[in-house]
C-alpha cells in the first residue's frame, strides 16, 4: 500500500487457503453464524431482549481481521459485535450469558448484546453510539504510542459512521499523530435502513480516509482470505511505524438491522444476490476442492460447533441474575487508591 | 505563604503532576504553542516537549475521546477544553463513554481521566462563551465534578483528581484566573470530597461554589456590618455533593440561601435546595431561597451581563428577605 488513495478492489492476495489455516477460518466463521442463529431462536423465546443486531453474512470481516491481531492488541467495536467478540476470543459462554442478562456474562449482564466487554482480550466494547468508538480507539493507540509499545488497536465501525463528525475528527487526529490504529469500516451499504447513496455525497468511503493521507484500500468483505491478507499487510505496516491504516470491507448483512426492523428498504433480489456470495459456502467449496476439508469434515465441524453453542446456552440458562443490591456497583470504582497514589 | 494567582496555582499543579508521574500528559486546543487560552499552560511546552503538551485540532469530541482511550490504555491524561460551551461538542464522549464505561463493562474498564475547562460569565464574551453548565455535568452518575474557588484548591485539587480511578471534571471560573491568594510554600493536596465552611456564622447559611464564592463572601461581609452573621459554604465538589456539611450548617442557622451562576430551572441550586428540604425541613425558619442567573442566554453589554448574574447586592437582599 502506498500513501494516498490506493482504492480498488483487492483480492490478488486472496489465494488458496492453506489447509489447517483455512479450516480454522471456516470454523471461526461457523461459530459466529451458528451462535447468532441460536440467538434468533432465543430472542423469539424472549430469553434475549432489547436490541439484537446480527452480523449474519458479515462473519468474514470479523474473522479475517482478528486473525491478523496479536493477543496484546486492542479491539474497539460497535453494537453489531457478537462476531468481533467471538473471533477475538471471548468465550461463547460469557457472551451468551451476557445476552441473557446474567451476571456470568462478560459485562455482568450490564451491557447486553450491544455492550460486550472483556479486559482479558483487550476488547473495549460494544459502542452503540455510531462513530463513538473511533476517538476511543485513537486514544488507546495514543497510550501505546506514548509508552513505546508495539501494539495495534483495531477499530470496527459501519458505513453509517462515516457521516459522523467523530469519524472525520478521528481520521485527522490519528494520521496527524501517526497512531497505530487499524480502521475497519464494515460497509454493508445501509446505515440502519437508509442506503449509502441517500446519505453520502461520495460513496467511495476509502477516498475519505485517503483524503486524510491514511493508506486506504477496498477489500471484498465476503472473502475471509482477502480480509485476512489485507489485515495482515495493514497490521504489519502499522507495526513498522507507518501510522494508521484503513480497510473498507465491502460486506452485507443478510438479516434486518435489528429484530425490530421489518426490512422494507431492501430489494429481495439484492439480498438474494449477496447471499450467493455468502463467505461460508464459498470457503467450504474452496477447502473441499483443495482437499483440506475431507469427507465428512464439514459435518464434524458443525457437530463440534453445535456442542459449543449448546454448552453456551446451557451455561447462560444456568446462570444467575446480578443481585439487586449490586445495582449501584461500578458507577464509580470500588477501591479508592491507597493514599491516592495513581 | 506566598501570594499567587489562581492561574499560576493551576499551572504549578499541572507542572507538579507532569514531574511526578510520567503517565500524565496534557492535551487540548492551544495548550502548547499558544500557552493556553487562559495562559494556564504557558511555558509547559518548552519544559516538557510536544509529546506531553499536545496541541490538538479543534476536535473536542476526538481529543476528549482520545483522552478516555489513553486513560484506558494506562495513561493519566489532563484534557483541557477551552471553555464550557465547547464541551457540548464532546458531550457524547463524556456522557456515553467516560461516565458509562466502568458500569457498562461490569467494573472492568475504569477511566482515570481529568478534564479541565473554564466556565462562567463576567468578561462580556456573550452567549456562546459564558455559561455555567457544570450543573448539567453534576447530573451524570460516574463523574466527579470539582469547582475550585480558591488558590489553595486550584493548586491542590488536580493531584487527587489524577489519583481518582474515575473521570473528574474540573470547572475553573474564568473570572478567578487573575485573582490572587496566599498559598503555603509547601502546597499539599486537598481533599476532593468535602464542602468547606469559608466563614462561620449562626444566622443564615449561604451556599456557593466556584465563581460565586466571592459573591457570597462579599455579601456576608456586608451583612456582618448590619449585625447578621452568615455562614458561607463552598461546595467545592459538585458531584458527589457533600450533603452532611450542608444540612448540618442549615440545622444550626435555620435559613439557607443558595447562590449559583447557573440558570434556576433544573439547576444545581435546585438540587441543593431539595437536599436541604429533604434533610432538615423541620429546622427551617424560612423557605430556602436561591440567587441564580436570570434565564437568558448571556448578553454582551456590560450592564445586561451584570444584571444577569448573581451580585453581592442580590445575595444581601435575599438574606434580608429571610428576616435573618
XYZ file of C-alpha atoms in Angstrom:
666
model
C 0.000 0.000 0.000
C 1.253 3.433 -0.786
C 0.447 6.727 0.835
C -2.566 8.424 -0.736
C -5.519 6.723 -2.288
C -4.997 3.149 -3.253
C -8.583 2.197 -3.541
C -9.618 -0.508 -5.894
C -10.900 -3.942 -5.270
C -8.112 -6.011 -3.845
C -8.234 -9.726 -3.978
C -4.977 -10.703 -5.543
C -3.711 -11.710 -2.100
C -6.703 -13.935 -1.703
C -5.066 -17.106 -2.783
C -5.977 -20.648 -1.949
C -6.377 -21.297 1.749
C -3.646 -23.488 3.037
C -5.248 -26.458 4.723
C -5.298 -26.075 8.503
C -5.485 -22.321 8.450
C -8.386 -22.417 6.042
C -10.279 -24.863 8.213
C -9.585 -22.678 11.221
C -11.056 -19.637 9.461
C -14.074 -21.680 8.447
C -14.558 -22.882 11.996
C -14.442 -19.325 13.353
C -16.997 -18.086 10.835
C -19.275 -21.039 11.510
C -19.071 -20.476 15.265
C -20.346 -16.934 14.765
C -23.052 -17.970 12.292
C -24.433 -20.780 14.437
C -24.198 -18.663 17.597
C -26.232 -15.890 16.024
C -28.779 -18.278 14.544
C -29.317 -19.587 18.040
C -29.674 -16.003 19.243
C -32.646 -15.597 16.897
C -34.342 -18.586 18.468
C -33.637 -17.333 21.948
C -34.941 -13.913 21.035
C -38.194 -15.354 19.794
C -38.492 -17.199 23.124
C -37.776 -13.908 24.933
C -34.631 -15.315 26.532
C -32.798 -12.433 24.878
C -34.418 -8.984 24.963
C -33.614 -5.434 23.994
C -31.841 -4.708 20.742
C -30.213 -7.588 18.938
C -28.147 -6.698 15.878
C -26.955 -9.681 13.911
C -23.943 -9.822 11.668
C -25.007 -12.869 9.698
C -23.300 -12.509 6.325
C -20.521 -10.303 7.709
C -18.501 -13.007 9.500
C -15.525 -12.825 7.151
C -14.790 -9.259 8.272
C -14.539 -10.152 11.942
C -12.634 -13.376 11.435
C -10.219 -12.063 8.824
C -9.206 -9.022 10.849
C -8.869 -10.850 14.181
C -6.530 -13.370 12.585
C -4.082 -10.557 11.968
C -4.067 -9.347 15.575
C -1.850 -10.381 18.478
C -3.132 -11.095 21.967
C -1.928 -7.741 23.332
C -3.529 -5.730 20.537
C -6.807 -3.986 21.301
C -10.239 -4.056 19.691
C -12.903 -1.350 19.744
C -16.197 -2.427 18.290
C -19.783 -1.458 17.622
C -23.216 -2.651 18.672
C -23.121 -5.336 15.950
C -20.240 -7.093 17.614
C -21.034 -10.683 18.514
C -18.772 -11.802 15.689
C -15.943 -9.492 16.691
C -16.165 -10.702 20.270
C -16.188 -14.401 19.458
C -13.439 -14.109 16.858
C -11.366 -12.081 19.322
C -11.551 -14.917 21.812
C -14.296 -14.014 24.248
C -15.788 -17.238 25.456
C -19.065 -18.206 23.853
C -20.378 -18.974 27.327
C -19.722 -15.480 28.699
C -21.049 -13.913 25.519
C -24.295 -15.869 25.578
C -24.710 -15.275 29.302
C -24.373 -11.558 28.627
C -27.103 -11.692 26.005
C -29.321 -13.399 28.549
C -28.574 -10.688 31.091
C -26.801 -12.972 33.529
C -24.094 -11.931 35.982
C -21.824 -14.586 34.467
C -21.904 -12.560 31.241
C -18.845 -10.737 30.008
C -20.304 -7.442 31.257
C -22.198 -8.929 34.228
C -25.442 -8.509 32.322
C -24.987 -4.739 32.432
C -24.456 -4.356 28.726
C -26.361 -6.962 26.772
C -25.903 -7.570 23.072
C -24.622 -4.076 22.286
C -22.040 -3.764 25.058
C -19.769 -6.774 25.241
C -16.535 -6.041 27.117
C -13.555 -8.157 28.060
C -10.399 -6.871 29.695
C -8.562 -10.187 29.213
C -8.677 -9.913 25.427
C -8.486 -6.084 25.415
C -11.961 -5.913 23.922
C -13.080 -2.350 24.661
C -16.672 -2.838 23.830
C -19.530 -2.736 22.010
C -20.103 1.010 21.468
C -23.687 1.760 20.460
C -23.148 5.402 19.550
C -22.316 5.325 15.858
C -18.688 6.508 15.458
C -18.373 6.919 19.238
C -15.695 4.240 19.369
C -13.332 5.912 16.930
C -11.971 8.607 19.264
C -11.605 5.943 21.934
C -9.523 3.764 19.613
C -7.337 6.739 18.761
C -6.728 7.247 22.479
C -5.939 3.605 23.194
C -3.406 3.808 20.363
C -2.076 7.100 21.726
C -1.337 5.383 25.039
C 0.601 2.679 23.190
C 2.472 5.318 21.207
C 3.382 7.263 24.352
C 4.559 4.113 26.124
C 6.521 2.898 23.114
C 4.538 -0.344 22.899
C 4.285 -2.082 19.566
C 0.562 -2.728 19.613
C -2.272 -2.221 17.177
C -5.779 -1.031 18.015
C -8.363 -2.377 15.583
C -11.429 -0.184 15.375
C -14.592 -1.503 13.740
C -17.398 0.719 12.544
C -20.023 0.715 9.824
C -20.623 2.824 6.777
C -23.061 4.949 8.784
C -20.202 6.161 10.987
C -18.582 7.870 8.043
C -21.282 10.545 8.168
C -20.441 11.439 11.757
C -18.053 14.223 12.739
C -16.259 11.856 15.097
C -15.163 9.798 12.093
C -13.508 12.784 10.429
C -12.000 14.112 13.644
C -10.536 10.686 14.355
C -9.150 10.202 10.857
C -7.381 13.515 11.099
C -6.056 13.080 14.624
C -4.797 9.534 14.116
C -2.849 10.412 10.989
C -1.660 13.737 12.388
C -0.177 11.904 15.369
C 0.739 8.834 13.351
C -1.001 6.436 15.708
C -1.210 2.642 15.417
C -4.894 2.259 14.551
C -6.353 -0.191 12.063
C -9.661 1.332 10.964
C -12.028 -1.376 9.728
C -15.069 0.044 8.016
C -17.653 -2.684 7.526
C -19.572 -1.206 4.648
C -22.847 -3.115 4.433
C -24.388 -0.347 2.337
C -27.066 0.677 4.817
C -26.990 2.960 7.851
C -29.815 1.206 9.629
C -32.420 1.476 6.873
C -31.033 4.230 4.700
C -28.828 3.347 1.782
C -25.429 4.964 1.482
C -26.456 6.665 -1.747
C -29.094 8.651 0.136
C -26.677 9.889 2.783
C -23.232 10.337 1.252
C -22.200 12.749 -1.464
C -19.183 10.484 -2.089
C -19.991 6.806 -1.683
C -16.417 5.558 -2.137
C -15.607 5.560 1.554
C -11.927 4.740 1.176
C -11.465 8.093 -0.546
C -12.482 9.831 2.649
C -9.742 8.123 4.644
C -7.256 8.674 1.854
C -8.048 12.380 1.889
C -6.607 12.410 5.412
C -3.471 10.783 3.973
C -4.334 7.434 5.568
C -3.441 4.480 3.345
C -6.800 3.046 2.421
C -7.932 0.082 0.432
C -11.154 -1.591 -0.549
C -11.420 -5.269 0.300
C -14.009 -7.904 -0.551
C -15.561 -8.364 2.863
C -17.250 -11.580 1.736
C -13.876 -13.286 1.248
C -12.231 -14.156 4.534
C -8.881 -14.845 2.908
C -8.873 -11.438 1.262
C -9.772 -9.768 4.527
C -7.105 -11.664 6.417
C -4.436 -10.859 3.838
C -5.321 -7.172 3.799
C -5.437 -7.018 7.588
C -2.060 -8.727 7.914
C -0.491 -6.334 5.496
C -2.048 -3.376 7.299
C -1.040 -4.501 10.782
C 2.490 -5.179 9.584
C 2.652 -1.670 8.191
C 1.331 -0.251 11.458
C 3.892 -2.198 13.498
C 6.600 -0.962 11.163
C 5.610 2.579 12.078
C 3.517 3.517 9.055
C 0.735 5.033 11.141
C -2.965 4.309 10.807
C -4.355 2.168 8.013
C -7.880 1.966 6.677
C -9.741 -1.020 5.289
C -13.132 -0.666 3.692
C -14.613 -4.123 3.944
C -17.478 -4.406 1.462
C -19.996 -6.705 3.025
C -23.695 -7.260 3.564
C -25.948 -8.286 6.387
C -28.347 -10.997 5.338
C -30.838 -10.193 8.060
C -32.553 -6.973 9.070
C -30.813 -4.215 11.045
C -32.265 -5.455 14.318
C -35.044 -7.742 15.433
C -37.439 -4.785 15.275
C -36.654 -3.981 11.655
C -39.248 -5.056 9.041
C -36.612 -4.565 6.334
C -38.827 -2.624 3.930
C -35.970 -0.734 2.329
C -34.044 -3.552 0.632
C -34.876 -5.320 -2.551
C -35.329 -9.074 -2.144
C -33.291 -9.705 -5.275
C -30.446 -7.641 -3.825
C -30.467 -9.720 -0.641
C -30.555 -12.971 -2.592
C -27.718 -11.739 -4.791
C -25.499 -11.125 -1.809
C -26.447 -14.456 -0.241
C -24.916 -16.110 -3.266
C -21.649 -14.561 -2.101
C -22.027 -15.968 1.421
C -18.463 -16.258 2.746
C -19.052 -19.601 4.415
C -20.148 -21.805 1.482
C -17.515 -20.069 -0.630
C -14.776 -21.164 1.715
C -16.284 -24.635 2.126
C -16.160 -25.086 -1.644
C -12.581 -23.906 -1.796
C -11.435 -26.135 1.061
C -13.292 -29.119 -0.373
C -11.727 -28.601 -3.772
C -8.263 -28.341 -2.274
C -8.856 -31.425 -0.154
C -8.301 -29.553 3.099
C -11.826 -30.373 4.115
C -12.105 -34.100 3.630
C -15.044 -36.437 3.548
C -17.336 -35.607 6.481
C -15.063 -32.769 7.572
C -17.758 -30.135 7.468
C -20.196 -32.341 9.377
C -17.624 -32.862 12.109
C -17.021 -29.137 12.356
C -20.738 -28.467 12.516
C -21.184 -31.072 15.222
C -18.400 -29.616 17.354
C -19.814 -26.135 16.986
C -23.341 -27.285 17.771
C -21.988 -28.732 21.000
C -20.235 -25.474 21.830
C -23.399 -23.457 21.182
C -25.498 -25.891 23.242
C -22.986 -25.648 26.041
C -23.023 -21.842 25.906
C -26.812 -21.754 26.034
C -26.858 -24.232 28.918
C -24.275 -22.116 30.734
C -26.310 -18.953 30.175
C -29.557 -20.573 31.235
C -27.976 -21.983 34.375
C -26.594 -18.527 35.092
C -27.810 -16.217 37.789
C -29.007 -12.654 37.805
C -26.924 -9.985 39.470
C -28.350 -9.372 42.932
C -30.409 -6.176 43.188
C -28.187 -4.918 45.953
C -25.417 -4.656 43.360
C -27.405 -2.247 41.186
C -25.197 0.693 42.140
C -21.874 -1.123 41.996
C -19.313 0.144 39.490
C -20.863 3.542 38.941
C -17.502 4.543 40.353
C -14.521 2.355 41.150
C -14.762 0.416 44.363
C -11.258 0.597 45.770
C -10.052 4.096 46.482
C -6.335 4.012 45.770
C -4.066 3.783 48.763
C -3.035 7.296 49.766
C -4.355 8.471 46.417
C -1.301 7.411 44.506
C -2.231 6.995 40.877
C 2.971 31.981 52.476
C 3.309 33.417 49.017
C 0.803 35.477 47.052
C -0.012 33.718 43.809
C -2.735 33.922 41.171
C -5.292 31.212 40.608
C -3.818 30.757 37.120
C -0.294 30.261 38.496
C -1.605 27.885 41.135
C -3.244 25.764 38.464
C -0.090 25.841 36.355
C 2.003 24.749 39.347
C -0.383 21.870 39.921
C -0.121 20.717 36.315
C 3.637 21.091 36.342
C 3.942 19.091 39.533
C 1.789 16.314 38.103
C 3.922 16.157 34.944
C 7.072 15.912 37.041
C 5.678 13.354 39.477
C 4.123 10.893 37.051
C 5.338 10.203 33.537
C 1.907 8.866 32.588
C 0.495 12.375 32.893
C 0.222 14.450 29.737
C -1.784 17.494 28.688
C -3.800 17.891 25.516
C -6.234 20.415 24.185
C -6.663 23.360 21.895
C -3.842 25.903 22.075
C -2.310 24.373 25.204
C 1.177 24.261 23.677
C 2.467 26.892 21.304
C -0.122 29.463 22.318
C 0.372 28.725 26.006
C -3.267 28.027 26.783
C -6.288 30.179 26.015
C -6.142 31.440 29.616
C -2.343 31.062 29.766
C -2.624 28.268 32.335
C -0.203 26.035 30.417
C 2.187 28.827 29.395
C 5.772 27.571 29.294
C 4.936 23.910 29.757
C 5.588 23.005 26.103
C 9.104 24.385 26.384
C 9.692 22.460 29.577
C 8.026 19.127 28.768
C 8.022 18.946 24.979
C 5.330 18.217 22.408
C 4.727 14.570 23.365
C 3.436 15.605 26.788
C 1.967 19.007 25.955
C -0.092 18.214 22.892
C -1.793 20.837 20.783
C -4.921 19.316 19.293
C -7.068 20.193 16.300
C -10.419 21.851 17.031
C -11.966 18.435 17.513
C -13.410 18.367 21.007
C -15.090 15.020 20.586
C -11.970 13.342 19.196
C -9.494 14.666 21.726
C -11.770 14.085 24.713
C -12.454 10.588 23.377
C -8.737 10.112 22.838
C -8.217 11.130 26.448
C -10.655 8.431 27.506
C -8.885 5.877 25.322
C -5.476 6.899 26.621
C -6.754 6.574 30.185
C -7.997 3.068 29.330
C -4.519 2.409 27.953
C -2.867 3.250 31.264
C -2.094 6.946 30.880
C -3.249 9.801 33.129
C -4.369 12.467 30.663
C -5.259 16.034 31.554
C -7.566 17.231 28.787
C -8.229 20.963 28.555
C -11.434 22.145 26.901
C -11.126 25.829 26.150
C -14.465 26.845 27.576
C -17.571 25.156 28.895
C -19.743 25.899 25.886
C -17.296 23.943 23.715
C -17.619 20.935 25.988
C -21.003 20.363 24.388
C -19.167 19.200 21.278
C -17.638 16.452 23.421
C -20.725 15.584 25.397
C -21.080 12.228 23.640
C -17.661 11.124 24.806
C -18.071 12.486 28.331
C -21.520 11.037 28.904
C -21.656 7.914 26.764
C -18.087 6.765 27.322
C -16.206 8.383 30.219
C -19.109 8.260 32.655
C -20.502 4.964 31.481
C -17.732 2.523 30.557
C -16.999 1.265 34.065
C -20.620 0.446 34.762
C -21.440 -0.876 31.304
C -18.402 -3.152 31.355
C -19.386 -4.631 34.708
C -16.460 -2.991 36.505
C -13.736 -3.938 34.015
C -12.769 -0.610 32.462
C -12.327 2.457 34.656
C -11.387 5.779 33.096
C -8.793 7.746 35.107
C -9.163 10.967 33.140
C -9.123 14.622 34.188
C -10.901 17.208 32.037
C -10.390 20.887 32.879
C -12.385 23.750 31.453
C -13.166 27.405 32.020
C -16.723 28.280 32.964
C -18.810 31.304 33.825
C -19.602 34.860 32.841
C -18.193 38.313 33.539
C -15.935 39.058 30.606
C -18.511 40.292 28.115
C -17.957 37.362 25.797
C -21.685 36.832 25.283
C -23.881 33.811 24.822
C -21.513 31.144 23.495
C -18.608 31.573 25.928
C -20.124 32.483 29.277
C -22.448 29.900 30.662
C -22.219 27.856 33.826
C -23.102 24.342 32.731
C -21.330 22.431 35.490
C -24.740 21.664 36.983
C -25.540 19.625 33.877
C -22.416 17.556 34.302
C -23.163 17.149 38.006
C -26.312 15.320 36.899
C -24.313 12.438 35.455
C -23.516 9.349 37.553
C -19.944 8.183 37.147
C -18.351 11.626 37.067
C -16.745 13.623 39.850
C -17.268 17.362 39.387
C -14.917 19.818 41.080
C -15.128 23.605 41.267
C -12.003 25.096 42.844
C -12.909 28.550 44.148
C -9.666 29.386 45.938
C -5.990 29.480 45.078
C -5.429 26.628 47.504
C -7.968 24.433 45.713
C -6.641 25.442 42.291
C -3.250 24.248 43.481
C -4.384 21.223 45.451
C -7.282 19.560 43.628
C -5.518 18.366 40.493
C -3.288 15.705 42.019
C -6.077 13.925 43.917
C -8.202 14.249 40.765
C -5.473 12.461 38.801
C -5.315 9.809 41.507
C -9.046 9.183 41.247
C -9.610 5.978 39.259
C -12.642 7.540 37.571
C -13.230 10.615 35.398
C -13.022 14.006 37.079
C -14.135 17.291 35.532
C -12.631 20.491 36.940
C -14.536 23.719 36.299
C -12.422 26.844 36.632
C -14.394 30.085 36.716
C -12.811 32.388 34.158
C -13.073 35.413 36.451
C -10.841 33.685 39.005
C -7.684 33.266 36.901
C -6.290 36.688 37.859
C -7.392 36.540 41.486
C -4.515 36.386 43.941
C -4.435 34.473 47.161
C -1.924 33.273 49.703
C -0.588 29.788 49.291
C 1.516 27.800 51.741
C 5.035 27.384 50.419
C 4.752 23.633 50.882
C 1.487 23.178 48.983
C -0.202 19.873 49.719
C -3.078 18.086 48.027
C -6.539 18.885 49.361
C -9.473 16.568 49.788
C -11.905 16.419 46.889
C -14.847 15.017 48.794
C -15.939 17.647 51.254
C -17.513 21.065 51.147
C -15.687 23.749 53.163
C -17.051 26.333 55.560
C -15.303 29.512 54.399
C -16.889 31.753 57.017
C -18.668 30.802 60.212
C -21.929 32.309 61.363
C -25.154 31.391 63.077
C -27.842 33.443 61.388
C -28.031 32.096 57.848
C -26.158 29.650 55.607
C -25.095 30.924 52.195
C -24.109 28.072 49.877
C -21.944 28.888 46.874
C -19.183 27.408 44.722
C -16.620 28.421 42.122
C -17.149 31.977 40.900
C -19.996 32.703 43.287
C -17.962 32.055 46.435
C -16.538 35.582 46.293
C -20.061 36.948 45.812
C -21.258 35.052 48.861
C -18.319 36.179 50.998
C -18.835 39.790 49.877
C -22.470 39.567 50.906
C -21.541 38.017 54.246
C -19.208 40.928 54.949
C -21.933 43.494 54.251
C -24.406 41.566 56.352
C -21.936 41.393 59.235
C -21.865 45.201 59.261
C -25.629 45.017 59.802
C -25.245 42.506 62.591
C -26.190 39.387 60.586
C -23.619 36.596 60.823
C -23.750 34.440 57.743
C -22.081 31.065 57.389
C -20.638 30.574 53.914
C -20.241 27.084 52.482
C -18.069 26.451 49.435
C -19.408 23.278 47.842
C -16.023 22.517 46.139
C -17.231 19.122 44.884
C -20.482 19.377 42.935
C -20.770 15.625 42.436
C -20.956 13.851 44.763
C -22.449 16.631 46.867
C -21.357 16.825 50.494
C -24.891 16.812 51.835
C -23.938 16.291 55.523
C -21.952 19.541 55.683
C -24.815 21.480 54.091
C -27.602 20.122 56.257
C -25.564 20.338 59.461
C -24.998 24.031 58.862
C -28.624 24.768 57.980
C -29.774 22.805 61.021
C -27.865 25.353 63.078
C -28.708 28.540 61.166
C -32.293 27.595 60.175
C -32.054 29.640 56.981
C -30.417 28.960 53.647
C -29.596 30.912 50.512
C -28.121 29.062 47.541
C -26.054 31.106 45.086
C -25.491 29.556 41.645
C -24.383 31.185 38.411
C -26.305 28.506 36.517
C -29.900 29.092 35.485
C -32.506 28.478 38.152
C -34.669 25.832 36.438
C -33.343 22.323 36.843
C -30.121 23.638 38.323
C -27.544 22.611 40.880
C -29.147 25.184 43.195
C -32.399 23.252 42.858
C -30.614 20.079 43.896
C -29.055 21.744 46.930
C -32.399 23.248 47.937
C -34.068 19.867 47.573
C -31.474 18.183 49.761
C -31.983 20.830 52.439
C -35.728 20.301 52.441
C -35.275 16.521 52.432
C -32.738 16.683 55.235
C -33.702 19.477 57.619
C -37.145 20.726 56.611
C -38.396 20.979 60.179
C -35.342 23.012 61.221
C -36.076 25.719 58.656
C -37.417 29.071 59.830
C -37.963 30.251 56.249
C -38.148 28.801 52.747
C -34.840 28.064 51.039
C -34.046 30.939 48.692
C -31.997 30.816 45.506
C -29.955 33.505 43.788
C -29.265 32.325 40.237
C -28.558 33.727 36.817
C -31.514 35.271 35.051
C -32.806 32.774 32.500
C -31.427 34.378 29.371
C -28.554 33.470 27.055
C -25.713 35.620 28.370
C -25.860 39.109 26.823
C -22.800 41.060 25.700
C -23.446 44.578 27.038
C -21.875 45.071 30.451
C -24.976 46.389 32.240
C -27.046 43.469 30.944
C -24.445 40.851 31.833
C -24.106 42.261 35.355
C -27.850 42.161 35.754
C -27.997 38.564 34.519
C -25.566 37.041 37.031
C -25.706 36.906 40.834
C -24.260 40.007 42.501
C -23.416 40.767 46.128
C -26.460 43.036 46.414
C -28.736 40.212 45.227
C -27.434 37.886 47.905
C -27.701 40.540 50.603
C -31.289 41.262 49.550
C -32.130 37.562 49.583
C -30.820 37.188 53.143
C -32.682 40.281 54.307
C -35.845 38.834 52.795
C -35.493 35.827 55.083
C -35.715 38.042 58.140
C -32.440 36.711 59.491
